[in-house]
Every structure is written in structure tokens, then in C-alpha cells.
Amino acid sequence: MSGTFLGMPTAPPRGTGNIRGSEPFPAAARTELGNAQLRRNVGKATRTIRDKRIAVTGELPDWEELRSAGAAIKRDVLSRLPDLLEQFEQAVTARGGTVHWARDAAEANAIVTRLVRGTGSDEVLKVKSMATQEIGLNEHLADEGITAIETDLAELIVQLGADRPSHILVPAIHRNRAEIREIFLRAMPGVDPDLDDDPAHLADASRRFLRDRFMRARVAISGANFGVADTGTLSVVESEGNGRMCLTMPETLITVMGLEKLIPSYADLEVFLQLLPRSSTGERMNPYTSMWTGVTPGDGPGEFHLVLLDNGRTATLADEVGREALHCIRCSACLNVCPVYERTGGHAYGSTYPGPIGAVLTPQLAGMDTGSGDPNGSLPYASSLCGACFDACPVKIDIPSLLVELRHQHVEQAGFDAEQALMKAASAAMASAGRWTAAQRAAQLGRLLGRGGRIRALPPPGSAWTSARDLPVPPKRTFRQWWDSAEGRAAIERARREGGAR
Amino acid sequence: MRVALFATCLGDTLFPDAIQATALLLSRLGQDVVFPEAQTCCGQMHVNTGYQREALPLVENHAACFADESIDAVVVPSGSCAGSIRHQHEIVAERFGRPGLRDQVVRSRAKTYELAEFLVDVLGVVDVGATFPHRVTYHPTCHSLRMLRVGDKPLRLLRAVREIDLVELPEADQCCGFGGTFALKNADTSTAMLSDKLRNVGATDAEYCTAGDSSCLMHIGGGLSRLQTGVGTKHLAEILATTERTIAPKQGALA
């Protein structure tokens, strides 16, 4: 511990791990935008999922009420999180589980490593989990000589391809089947060299590969979609059943769960088990819903450990506005409707959490204050604020407003720079009509830049605009000049008479 | 009704035709249109870029300008500026404003309408008496669609226009990629979004793309102009304000 004095408020720890990119969003996006194959793959997949989602959410007459219920439950959880966590810990412990608390990625990784070592195994099976992606668990285990094998098909493709996930729900969304075939042939041990790119054959190859691992596995690591505070029950929802194999077959199960995944009672699952599959995969119900509570002799893993992960969540909770991002149930509906995500894919966001929710969650978990070039500082601006994400969110997170709030926080932290000088100047010019009309006259000088009624080239920062768009030359007369003119007065008078005659 | 026109900084300076059209249309519909001269800008660009502190003087100026009790309604021919007034002014006022500003902001907000909302909801008109013999496609701007929930009101107004050939825009509800300073800060992504919008506009064979927001039209129009498509942009107000008599000389000139 550092030399903290009693009574002195300490800031909650910031998150670490895979929640900060290596370059700002605009630069990373430029690279991704240049990949035509990626744009086609991501565009096609997001369009398909979003159409399915609209169809199945439209079926429910009480969809809006469900969304409101989901938001209300999450708000309630966050308002009394410490109490609920304590209740949850007691319930898990009472049913034979062991609870561990991790402040950041390093602590969580160390706990999991110690637990795996304790079993004597050097191989673990993984259930698809965002929390373990967030802390970089697989990489850490590899450094410690422990092999982690992803069992979700898409995660396996990403892992074998030595790639990073590009989507919360569909990590390999940026890959097509020809690319997947190549990855399997290159990296999957024991694969049939004649494998073609028929999706059924690809799935079959992964099934053969994984079946061997399931049979010999002694340890599995999962995340959790929900933790039920009053019973200590954990739940994972999935489509393939591979997760259930991991959750039931090994002797030891280790679950890493973000603090915000808690819900108060078993009955609350009713709301989320409707919201999540319809929002994420566009299915009425996901094929596999696994739930477990502590340990049961002779049934499933004999040892169960739960690692409760903070990693910046308490810090996020401390922000009265931004905490709403912790409502997120990781359905990825916002990614699938986001015009920015659709064109850049997930890698441009540099975090385990891409897309609109990532643009608010990442900077809050990990901060955006490591200097003017902090890539996380660019994330709140990676949105045109079109609002499609807010409409799609099953728990009504007002992502556009949160982005605007984070931009405010970023500007307040970042301090003086050229942009702020421009904004201050614009504000001063527009704070009174007198100065504003003077500025308008100056703007009319812009007429000198144009030819044929348009401006085709501007100096920076306007050059970003004229790289692909013309700008109209300012007209000879502003509206207020027209309004004050004899011509304007006559036109309004004529319009009034016409109206009266109608 | 005494209706104050909020011209918006962009409309006043770069797109006066859209504001003139709004003033003429409202006058023709029997409204007593006034233009509070002290008005400038709603501060949306500042707030959306993170400069809430710098937006405060603009919010103060706007509220002082329009809170006046003699004004029955404030009409804005811009979905995004109406959205800013409705959703952002209170945030800025609460965070940085002097005591009393919030109340003023709330009073001004309560009577502020985007143009299509005002025509359909307040005046109760759908047919405004316009004639516009051209092929037109309509882009529902993001803030009108999702911040204000104007729904199909602009389309109902357009459908009532005489001689108009209104064609549906494919993927209409997709953002054009403007987003204020987004177009500058993320120019490449913005351009990728714009190019899809332009392709969809092109697919309609429309002569004009219309919308309720000059800023989105500036973006789409800037792209159409760069590609030399010959397709024009016109603010919704300009179409609704056009009557047979005003377009007659143009037709004569073409003949």
C-alpha cells in the first residue's frame, strides 16, 4: 500500500489491460477504412443482425416497458452496489464457492494464475468472456506457461488467427469463410488438409478439435452475463453449447465477473433473458442458458471460484452522469446500428469494448488523461451523435448524451490548445448580435475563396472538409440584412396579404 | 400568434434562403413573424465538441432573446438546433449558469419548435399551399428523427405539395456523416458515410435532396457538388414556401 493517511479520500483505481489503444481513433480508423474486404464483411454482418433484431423486438408488445424495466433494475443495482455485492459474496460462499476481489487486471490475472497452478493443470478451457478479454488473461496465462483454449467458435477463429476480436458478440465479424478456412489450415492442430470453406465443414472441424479438449479438460474459465445477489447464482447465455461443456465437465471452474453484472434477485432474470438475446443475436431466446450456484457434490465442477473484477468500475460509478454506461449488458446492438462502427470495425477503437458503448465505457474504465495523445481521449469524438445507438439499446443507455458529457470532461482536463482558442473566439463573437454581425461581414470575405458559387479548397483545419466536399460561398446578404431591407419587409408584407386572401 | 424566428448562425450566414422561406411561409400561414435581432447561435457546436463552458454565453444570449413573454412560439428550421435548445441548454445552465438562467432556459424551451413540428402540431396544417413540380427525395436528419421524434411530419407536409414527385431515399435513416466537428475530427469516416448517402441519393434520380436541417444539407450538398452530380439540395422550408407564382419565372427562363 502507498502512504495513504486514514481519512484521506482515495481515488478508485483506473482499469488496466486491453482498454487502451496504441493510436488515436482517427488514425486507426483511416487504416481500417482502407480495408475494403473488412468493410464488406462488417457491413454485411451488421446489416443482417440489425434486421433480425428489429424483427424480433417488434414482435413484443411490451418491448418498451421491458427496456424501461431493464434500465430501472440496473439503476437500482448501481445505487446500492456495495450492499448487493456483500449479499452476493455471502450467498456464493454459503453455497460452497470461493470469492476473490480484484482491483485491476494485474490482480485478477494473478488470482486466476494462482488458482490454475493450484490444480496442477497447464491447460484451461475458456468460455467466451469479455471480462477476461478486458484483462488480457489469455496472454498473461501464456506468459506463465498455461495454455488457454477459446471454445466459442468465433473466439477460436480469432485466437488461431493471432488476431484481436472486432465485435463484442461476433468477435470474428471481420473475417469471411475463405479467411477462416485459411486460418484453420494454418493453425488448427490435426485439421483435415482437404478442408473447404463450407460453413458446416468449418464448424465440424472446430467441433472435432474442441471435443478432444473438452474430454481432457480439468479447469475452465468463464465470464458471467449475470450474477444474482440473493441466491449467489451465476449465468452464462450462449448459442453453441460449448460454454456449457466448459461449465459442467471440468473439476474446477473459475469465473471472472465485472462488478456491474449483478442483479438483485432471480426474478430479475426474467427481464434480461428477454432483452439480451433479442438485442444481441436477434433470437427470441438463446439456445443455451446455463446457471450454477456454488457447488453440488457429484454434479459439475467440485470447486468453484468467483473473481469479482473492479478494473475501473468503481471509478466509473463515481461519475454521476457517466455511470449509466455500467448498465450495459454487452448485447452489441449499438455496434450493429452504428454508422461509424460499420465502416471502421472494432479494431479502430483500440479496446476490448468497441463501438458506441466502447467509446463511453473505455475512457471511463481506463481514463483518458495520460496526456494529450491518449488514444482514449479520441474515443468520445468517434461518433456523429446520430443517436441510433440510444434507440437500439435494450437498457436505454443514452450513449449520445454520455459522449457529449465525456467530451466536456476531456476538454476540461485537456486545457488550453488551438481548438479551445477557436471555440473561445467563436463564443465571444456570437455572444452578442453586434459582434456577430461584424463576424458575419468577415465571413462574407470568404466569397473571395470561391469560384462558381462554391469553395473547393480551404487551409487546415477546413481542409479536412474540402478533402471530399465543396462549401457554398457565403451569400452576398445574410438573412438579417434581408429582413432589415425594404425588399425583405415588402416580401413579408406580400406573404401576409396572400395568406389573408387564402 | 406572435412567432419568433430563430435563424440559427448557419442559416443566417450561409443559408439565408431557407430562413427567408421559413419567414415567408409562416407569414403566409397568418403568423405574426418577428425576428429578435439580438439572437446569434444556440451553442450546439460548442456543446457537441465538449466546450460547455464556452457555450454558456450563447445559451444566456439565446434564453434572454426568446424567453420574452410577448413571444408565443419560437420556430427553428433546424432539427439539430431545436434538439440542442431542448436537450442541452438546461445541462449548460445547471452546470455553469447564474441562478435563474435555468428557469429562463426552461421557459424558452417549452415554446421552441422545429418547423415541421410547428406546422403540424401547433398550426395543425399539413397542406401549406405549396407547388413544387420537381422530383425530390427526403433525408430525415438524425436529430429530427431521434432527438425530436418528428416522425413522418416532414413527409406528410411534402406529400401535400402540389405536382411534387416525391421518391423514397434508400437507407434514409442512416446518418450522412456530418455531425458538426465530427466531419473535421474524423474526416475519413465522415467521408465514408457521406459517400454511401450520395450513392443512395443518386439512386433516386431526384433533382433535389431535401431535409429539415441546413447543416446536413451543407454536407450532402458539398458532396453532390464535388461529384458534379447536378443534383441540388433544398431546405424543406424552401419547398414548402414555393408557390406556382414564384417558380413561374424560372420555368419561363428554362423554356
JSON list of N, CA, C and O in Angstrom, two decimals, chain A residues 236-276:
[
{"chain": "A", "resi": 236, "resn": "VAL", "atom": "N", "xyz": [-24.56, -17.85, -17.68]},
{"chain": "A", "resi": 236, "resn": "VAL", "atom": "CA", "xyz": [-23.94, -17.56, -18.98]},
{"chain": "A", "resi": 236, "resn": "VAL", "atom": "C", "xyz": [-24.94, -17.93, -20.06]},
{"chain": "A", "resi": 236, "resn": "VAL", "atom": "O", "xyz": [-25.53, -19.01, -20.03]},
{"chain": "A", "resi": 237, "resn": "VAL", "atom": "N", "xyz": [-25.15, -17.03, -21.00]},
{"chain": "A", "resi": 237, "resn": "VAL", "atom": "CA", "xyz": [-26.02, -17.34, -22.14]},
{"chain": "A", "resi": 237, "resn": "VAL", "atom": "C", "xyz": [-25.16, -17.45, -23.39]},
{"chain": "A", "resi": 237, "resn": "VAL", "atom": "O", "xyz": [-24.21, -16.69, -23.56]},
{"chain": "A", "resi": 238, "resn": "GLU", "atom": "N", "xyz": [-25.48, -18.41, -24.24]},
{"chain": "A", "resi": 238, "resn": "GLU", "atom": "CA", "xyz": [-24.66, -18.63, -25.43]},
{"chain": "A", "resi": 238, "resn": "GLU", "atom": "C", "xyz": [-25.47, -19.36, -26.49]},
{"chain": "A", "resi": 238, "resn": "GLU", "atom": "O", "xyz": [-26.61, -19.78, -26.25]},
{"chain": "A", "resi": 239, "resn": "SER", "atom": "N", "xyz": [-24.87, -19.51, -27.67]},
{"chain": "A", "resi": 239, "resn": "SER", "atom": "CA", "xyz": [-25.57, -20.10, -28.79]},
{"chain": "A", "resi": 239, "resn": "SER", "atom": "C", "xyz": [-25.09, -21.50, -29.15]},
{"chain": "A", "resi": 239, "resn": "SER", "atom": "O", "xyz": [-25.78, -22.23, -29.84]},
{"chain": "A", "resi": 240, "resn": "GLU", "atom": "N", "xyz": [-23.87, -21.84, -28.75]},
{"chain": "A", "resi": 240, "resn": "GLU", "atom": "CA", "xyz": [-23.26, -23.04, -29.31]},
{"chain": "A", "resi": 240, "resn": "GLU", "atom": "C", "xyz": [-23.27, -24.26, -28.41]},
{"chain": "A", "resi": 240, "resn": "GLU", "atom": "O", "xyz": [-23.12, -25.39, -28.87]},
{"chain": "A", "resi": 241, "resn": "GLY", "atom": "N", "xyz": [-23.35, -24.04, -27.10]},
{"chain": "A", "resi": 241, "resn": "GLY", "atom": "CA", "xyz": [-23.28, -25.16, -26.17]},
{"chain": "A", "resi": 241, "resn": "GLY", "atom": "C", "xyz": [-21.88, -25.49, -25.73]},
{"chain": "A", "resi": 241, "resn": "GLY", "atom": "O", "xyz": [-21.68, -26.27, -24.80]},
{"chain": "A", "resi": 242, "resn": "ASN", "atom": "N", "xyz": [-20.89, -24.89, -26.38]},
{"chain": "A", "resi": 242, "resn": "ASN", "atom": "CA", "xyz": [-19.51, -25.13, -25.97]},
{"chain": "A", "resi": 242, "resn": "ASN", "atom": "C", "xyz": [-19.26, -24.58, -24.58]},
{"chain": "A", "resi": 242, "resn": "ASN", "atom": "O", "xyz": [-18.50, -25.16, -23.78]},
{"chain": "A", "resi": 243, "resn": "GLY", "atom": "N", "xyz": [-19.91, -23.46, -24.29]},
{"chain": "A", "resi": 243, "resn": "GLY", "atom": "CA", "xyz": [-19.78, -22.88, -22.95]},
{"chain": "A", "resi": 243, "resn": "GLY", "atom": "C", "xyz": [-20.29, -23.84, -21.90]},
{"chain": "A", "resi": 243, "resn": "GLY", "atom": "O", "xyz": [-19.65, -24.05, -20.86]},
{"chain": "A", "resi": 244, "resn": "ARG", "atom": "N", "xyz": [-21.43, -24.45, -22.17]},
{"chain": "A", "resi": 244, "resn": "ARG", "atom": "CA", "xyz": [-21.99, -25.39, -21.18]},
{"chain": "A", "resi": 244, "resn": "ARG", "atom": "C", "xyz": [-21.05, -26.56, -20.94]},
{"chain": "A", "resi": 244, "resn": "ARG", "atom": "O", "xyz": [-20.95, -27.06, -19.81]},
{"chain": "A", "resi": 245, "resn": "MET", "atom": "N", "xyz": [-20.37, -27.03, -21.99]},
{"chain": "A", "resi": 245, "resn": "MET", "atom": "CA", "xyz": [-19.39, -28.11, -21.81]},
{"chain": "A", "resi": 245, "resn": "MET", "atom": "C", "xyz": [-18.34, -27.68, -20.80]},
{"chain": "A", "resi": 245, "resn": "MET", "atom": "O", "xyz": [-17.97, -28.43, -19.89]},
{"chain": "A", "resi": 246, "resn": "CYS", "atom": "N", "xyz": [-17.85, -26.44, -20.96]},
{"chain": "A", "resi": 246, "resn": "CYS", "atom": "CA", "xyz": [-16.81, -25.94, -20.05]},
{"chain": "A", "resi": 246, "resn": "CYS", "atom": "C", "xyz": [-17.35, -25.77, -18.63]},
{"chain": "A", "resi": 246, "resn": "CYS", "atom": "O", "xyz": [-16.64, -25.97, -17.66]},
{"chain": "A", "resi": 247, "resn": "LEU", "atom": "N", "xyz": [-18.60, -25.38, -18.54]},
{"chain": "A", "resi": 247, "resn": "LEU", "atom": "CA", "xyz": [-19.18, -25.06, -17.22]},
{"chain": "A", "resi": 247, "resn": "LEU", "atom": "C", "xyz": [-19.51, -26.32, -16.44]},
{"chain": "A", "resi": 247, "resn": "LEU", "atom": "O", "xyz": [-19.69, -26.27, -15.22]},
{"chain": "A", "resi": 248, "resn": "THR", "atom": "N", "xyz": [-19.64, -27.45, -17.13]},
{"chain": "A", "resi": 248, "resn": "THR", "atom": "CA", "xyz": [-20.09, -28.66, -16.45]},
{"chain": "A", "resi": 248, "resn": "THR", "atom": "C", "xyz": [-19.04, -29.76, -16.36]},
{"chain": "A", "resi": 248, "resn": "THR", "atom": "O", "xyz": [-19.05, -30.55, -15.42]},
{"chain": "A", "resi": 249, "resn": "MET", "atom": "N", "xyz": [-18.13, -29.87, -17.34]},
{"chain": "A", "resi": 249, "resn": "MET", "atom": "CA", "xyz": [-17.24, -31.04, -17.39]},
{"chain": "A", "resi": 249, "resn": "MET", "atom": "C", "xyz": [-15.99, -30.98, -16.52]},
{"chain": "A", "resi": 249, "resn": "MET", "atom": "O", "xyz": [-15.62, -31.97, -15.89]},
{"chain": "A", "resi": 250, "resn": "PRO", "atom": "N", "xyz": [-15.29, -29.82, -16.45]},
{"chain": "A", "resi": 250, "resn": "PRO", "atom": "CA", "xyz": [-14.04, -29.81, -15.67]},
{"chain": "A", "resi": 250, "resn": "PRO", "atom": "C", "xyz": [-14.27, -29.91, -14.16]},
{"chain": "A", "resi": 250, "resn": "PRO", "atom": "O", "xyz": [-15.39, -29.74, -13.69]},
{"chain": "A", "resi": 251, "resn": "GLU", "atom": "N", "xyz": [-13.17, -30.17, -13.44]},
{"chain": "A", "resi": 251, "resn": "GLU", "atom": "CA", "xyz": [-13.26, -30.28, -11.98]},
{"chain": "A", "resi": 251, "resn": "GLU", "atom": "C", "xyz": [-13.30, -28.91, -11.32]},
{"chain": "A", "resi": 251, "resn": "GLU", "atom": "O", "xyz": [-13.90, -28.73, -10.26]},
{"chain": "A", "resi": 252, "resn": "THR", "atom": "N", "xyz": [-12.61, -27.97, -11.94]},
{"chain": "A", "resi": 252, "resn": "THR", "atom": "CA", "xyz": [-12.52, -26.63, -11.35]},
{"chain": "A", "resi": 252, "resn": "THR", "atom": "C", "xyz": [-13.08, -25.59, -12.33]},
{"chain": "A", "resi": 252, "resn": "THR", "atom": "O", "xyz": [-12.74, -25.61, -13.52]},
{"chain": "A", "resi": 253, "resn": "LEU", "atom": "N", "xyz": [-13.94, -24.71, -11.81]},
{"chain": "A", "resi": 253, "resn": "LEU", "atom": "CA", "xyz": [-14.49, -23.63, -12.63]},
{"chain": "A", "resi": 253, "resn": "LEU", "atom": "C", "xyz": [-14.12, -22.29, -11.99]},
{"chain": "A", "resi": 253, "resn": "LEU", "atom": "O", "xyz": [-14.33, -22.08, -10.78]},
{"chain": "A", "resi": 254, "resn": "ILE", "atom": "N", "xyz": [-13.53, -21.42, -12.80]},
{"chain": "A", "resi": 254, "resn": "ILE", "atom": "CA", "xyz": [-13.16, -20.08, -12.32]},
{"chain": "A", "resi": 254, "resn": "ILE", "atom": "C", "xyz": [-13.94, -19.07, -13.15]},
{"chain": "A", "resi": 254, "resn": "ILE", "atom": "O", "xyz": [-13.87, -19.09, -14.39]},
{"chain": "A", "resi": 255, "resn": "THR", "atom": "N", "xyz": [-14.69, -18.21, -12.49]},
{"chain": "A", "resi": 255, "resn": "THR", "atom": "CA", "xyz": [-15.48, -17.21, -13.21]},
{"chain": "A", "resi": 255, "resn": "THR", "atom": "C", "xyz": [-14.97, -15.81, -12.87]},
{"chain": "A", "resi": 255, "resn": "THR", "atom": "O", "xyz": [-14.81, -15.48, -11.70]},
{"chain": "A", "resi": 256, "resn": "VAL", "atom": "N", "xyz": [-14.69, -15.04, -13.91]},
{"chain": "A", "resi": 256, "resn": "VAL", "atom": "CA", "xyz": [-14.28, -13.65, -13.72]},
{"chain": "A", "resi": 256, "resn": "VAL", "atom": "C", "xyz": [-15.47, -12.77, -14.11]},
{"chain": "A", "resi": 256, "resn": "VAL", "atom": "O", "xyz": [-15.94, -12.83, -15.24]},
{"chain": "A", "resi": 257, "resn": "MET", "atom": "N", "xyz": [-15.96, -11.99, -13.15]},
{"chain": "A", "resi": 257, "resn": "MET", "atom": "CA", "xyz": [-17.17, -11.22, -13.40]},
{"chain": "A", "resi": 257, "resn": "MET", "atom": "C", "xyz": [-16.97, -9.75, -13.03]},
{"chain": "A", "resi": 257, "resn": "MET", "atom": "O", "xyz": [-16.48, -9.44, -11.94]},
{"chain": "A", "resi": 258, "resn": "GLY", "atom": "N", "xyz": [-17.31, -8.86, -13.94]},
{"chain": "A", "resi": 258, "resn": "GLY", "atom": "CA", "xyz": [-17.28, -7.42, -13.62]},
{"chain": "A", "resi": 258, "resn": "GLY", "atom": "C", "xyz": [-18.32, -7.12, -12.55]},
{"chain": "A", "resi": 258, "resn": "GLY", "atom": "O", "xyz": [-19.41, -7.70, -12.54]},
{"chain": "A", "resi": 259, "resn": "LEU", "atom": "N", "xyz": [-17.99, -6.19, -11.67]},
{"chain": "A", "resi": 259, "resn": "LEU", "atom": "CA", "xyz": [-18.87, -5.87, -10.53]},
{"chain": "A", "resi": 259, "resn": "LEU", "atom": "C", "xyz": [-20.28, -5.48, -10.97]},
{"chain": "A", "resi": 259, "resn": "LEU", "atom": "O", "xyz": [-21.24, -5.70, -10.23]},
{"chain": "A", "resi": 260, "resn": "GLU", "atom": "N", "xyz": [-20.39, -4.89, -12.17]},
{"chain": "A", "resi": 260, "resn": "GLU", "atom": "CA", "xyz": [-21.67, -4.31, -12.57]},
{"chain": "A", "resi": 260, "resn": "GLU", "atom": "C", "xyz": [-22.64, -5.36, -13.13]},
{"chain": "A", "resi": 260, "resn": "GLU", "atom": "O", "xyz": [-23.76, -5.04, -13.49]},
{"chain": "A", "resi": 261, "resn": "LYS", "atom": "N", "xyz": [-22.19, -6.61, -13.20]},
{"chain": "A", "resi": 261, "resn": "LYS", "atom": "CA", "xyz": [-23.03, -7.66, -13.79]},
{"chain": "A", "resi": 261, "resn": "LYS", "atom": "C", "xyz": [-24.09, -8.17, -12.81]},
{"chain": "A", "resi": 261, "resn": "LYS", "atom": "O", "xyz": [-24.86, -9.09, -13.13]},
{"chain": "A", "resi": 262, "resn": "LEU", "atom": "N", "xyz": [-24.10, -7.58, -11.64]},
{"chain": "A", "resi": 262, "resn": "LEU", "atom": "CA", "xyz": [-25.01, -8.05, -10.59]},
{"chain": "A", "resi": 262, "resn": "LEU", "atom": "C", "xyz": [-26.46, -7.65, -10.88]},
{"chain": "A", "resi": 262, "resn": "LEU", "atom": "O", "xyz": [-26.73, -6.57, -11.40]},
{"chain": "A", "resi": 263, "resn": "ILE", "atom": "N", "xyz": [-27.38, -8.54, -10.54]},
{"chain": "A", "resi": 263, "resn": "ILE", "atom": "CA", "xyz": [-28.80, -8.17, -10.50]},
{"chain": "A", "resi": 263, "resn": "ILE", "atom": "C", "xyz": [-29.32, -8.61, -9.13]},
{"chain": "A", "resi": 263, "resn": "ILE", "atom": "O", "xyz": [-28.79, -9.55, -8.54]},
{"chain": "A", "resi": 264, "resn": "PRO", "atom": "N", "xyz": [-30.34, -7.94, -8.60]},
{"chain": "A", "resi": 264, "resn": "PRO", "atom": "CA", "xyz": [-30.74, -8.20, -7.22]},
{"chain": "A", "resi": 264, "resn": "PRO", "atom": "C", "xyz": [-31.28, -9.61, -6.98]},
{"chain": "A", "resi": 264, "resn": "PRO", "atom": "O", "xyz": [-30.86, -10.29, -6.06]},
{"chain": "A", "resi": 265, "resn": "SER", "atom": "N", "xyz": [-32.23, -10.04, -7.83]},
{"chain": "A", "resi": 265, "resn": "SER", "atom": "CA", "xyz": [-32.88, -11.30, -7.50]},
{"chain": "A", "resi": 265, "resn": "SER", "atom": "C", "xyz": [-33.08, -12.17, -8.74]},
{"chain": "A", "resi": 265, "resn": "SER", "atom": "O", "xyz": [-32.98, -11.69, -9.88]},
{"chain": "A", "resi": 266, "resn": "TYR", "atom": "N", "xyz": [-33.38, -13.41, -8.49]},
{"chain": "A", "resi": 266, "resn": "TYR", "atom": "CA", "xyz": [-33.60, -14.38, -9.55]},
{"chain": "A", "resi": 266, "resn": "TYR", "atom": "C", "xyz": [-34.71, -13.93, -10.50]},
{"chain": "A", "resi": 266, "resn": "TYR", "atom": "O", "xyz": [-34.63, -14.11, -11.71]},
{"chain": "A", "resi": 267, "resn": "ALA", "atom": "N", "xyz": [-35.74, -13.29, -9.94]},
{"chain": "A", "resi": 267, "resn": "ALA", "atom": "CA", "xyz": [-36.87, -12.86, -10.76]},
{"chain": "A", "resi": 267, "resn": "ALA", "atom": "C", "xyz": [-36.45, -11.82, -11.80]},
{"chain": "A", "resi": 267, "resn": "ALA", "atom": "O", "xyz": [-37.08, -11.71, -12.86]},
{"chain": "A", "resi": 268, "resn": "ASP", "atom": "N", "xyz": [-35.37, -11.06, -11.50]},
{"chain": "A", "resi": 268, "resn": "ASP", "atom": "CA", "xyz": [-34.92, -10.04, -12.45]},
{"chain": "A", "resi": 268, "resn": "ASP", "atom": "C", "xyz": [-34.37, -10.64, -13.74]},
{"chain": "A", "resi": 268, "resn": "ASP", "atom": "O", "xyz": [-34.29, -9.96, -14.77]},
{"chain": "A", "resi": 269, "resn": "LEU", "atom": "N", "xyz": [-33.99, -11.92, -13.67]},
{"chain": "A", "resi": 269, "resn": "LEU", "atom": "CA", "xyz": [-33.52, -12.60, -14.89]},
{"chain": "A", "resi": 269, "resn": "LEU", "atom": "C", "xyz": [-34.58, -12.59, -15.97]},
{"chain": "A", "resi": 269, "resn": "LEU", "atom": "O", "xyz": [-34.28, -12.56, -17.16]},
{"chain": "A", "resi": 270, "resn": "GLU", "atom": "N", "xyz": [-35.83, -12.61, -15.54]},
{"chain": "A", "resi": 270, "resn": "GLU", "atom": "CA", "xyz": [-36.95, -12.63, -16.48]},
{"chain": "A", "resi": 270, "resn": "GLU", "atom": "C", "xyz": [-36.83, -11.49, -17.49]},
{"chain": "A", "resi": 270, "resn": "GLU", "atom": "O", "xyz": [-37.07, -11.66, -18.69]},
{"chain": "A", "resi": 271, "resn": "VAL", "atom": "N", "xyz": [-36.45, -10.31, -16.99]},
{"chain": "A", "resi": 271, "resn": "VAL", "atom": "CA", "xyz": [-36.34, -9.13, -17.86]},
{"chain": "A", "resi": 271, "resn": "VAL", "atom": "C", "xyz": [-35.15, -9.29, -18.81]},
{"chain": "A", "resi": 271, "resn": "VAL", "atom": "O", "xyz": [-35.27, -9.12, -20.03]},
{"chain": "A", "resi": 272, "resn": "PHE", "atom": "N", "xyz": [-33.99, -9.64, -18.23]},
{"chain": "A", "resi": 272, "resn": "PHE", "atom": "CA", "xyz": [-32.77, -9.63, -19.04]},
{"chain": "A", "resi": 272, "resn": "PHE", "atom": "C", "xyz": [-32.68, -10.82, -20.00]},
{"chain": "A", "resi": 272, "resn": "PHE", "atom": "O", "xyz": [-32.07, -10.71, -21.06]},
{"chain": "A", "resi": 273, "resn": "LEU", "atom": "N", "xyz": [-33.29, -11.93, -19.65]},
{"chain": "A", "resi": 273, "resn": "LEU", "atom": "CA", "xyz": [-33.24, -13.07, -20.57]},
{"chain": "A", "resi": 273, "resn": "LEU", "atom": "C", "xyz": [-34.17, -12.86, -21.76]},
{"chain": "A", "resi": 273, "resn": "LEU", "atom": "O", "xyz": [-34.11, -13.60, -22.74]},
{"chain": "A", "resi": 274, "resn": "GLN", "atom": "N", "xyz": [-35.01, -11.84, -21.68]},
{"chain": "A", "resi": 274, "resn": "GLN", "atom": "CA", "xyz": [-35.77, -11.44, -22.87]},
{"chain": "A", "resi": 274, "resn": "GLN", "atom": "C", "xyz": [-35.01, -10.37, -23.65]},
{"chain": "A", "resi": 274, "resn": "GLN", "atom": "O", "xyz": [-34.95, -10.40, -24.88]},
{"chain": "A", "resi": 275, "resn": "LEU", "atom": "N", "xyz": [-34.45, -9.40, -22.91]},
{"chain": "A", "resi": 275, "resn": "LEU", "atom": "CA", "xyz": [-33.77, -8.28, -23.57]},
{"chain": "A", "resi": 275, "resn": "LEU", "atom": "C", "xyz": [-32.51, -8.71, -24.31]},
{"chain": "A", "resi": 275, "resn": "LEU", "atom": "O", "xyz": [-32.25, -8.27, -25.43]},
{"chain": "A", "resi": 276, "resn": "LEU", "atom": "N", "xyz": [-31.71, -9.57, -23.66]},
{"chain": "A", "resi": 276, "resn": "LEU", "atom": "CA", "xyz": [-30.37, -9.85, -24.20]},
{"chain": "A", "resi": 276, "resn": "LEU", "atom": "C", "xyz": [-30.38, -10.60, -25.54]},
{"chain": "A", "resi": 276, "resn": "LEU", "atom": "O", "xyz": [-29.80, -10.11, -26.51]}
]
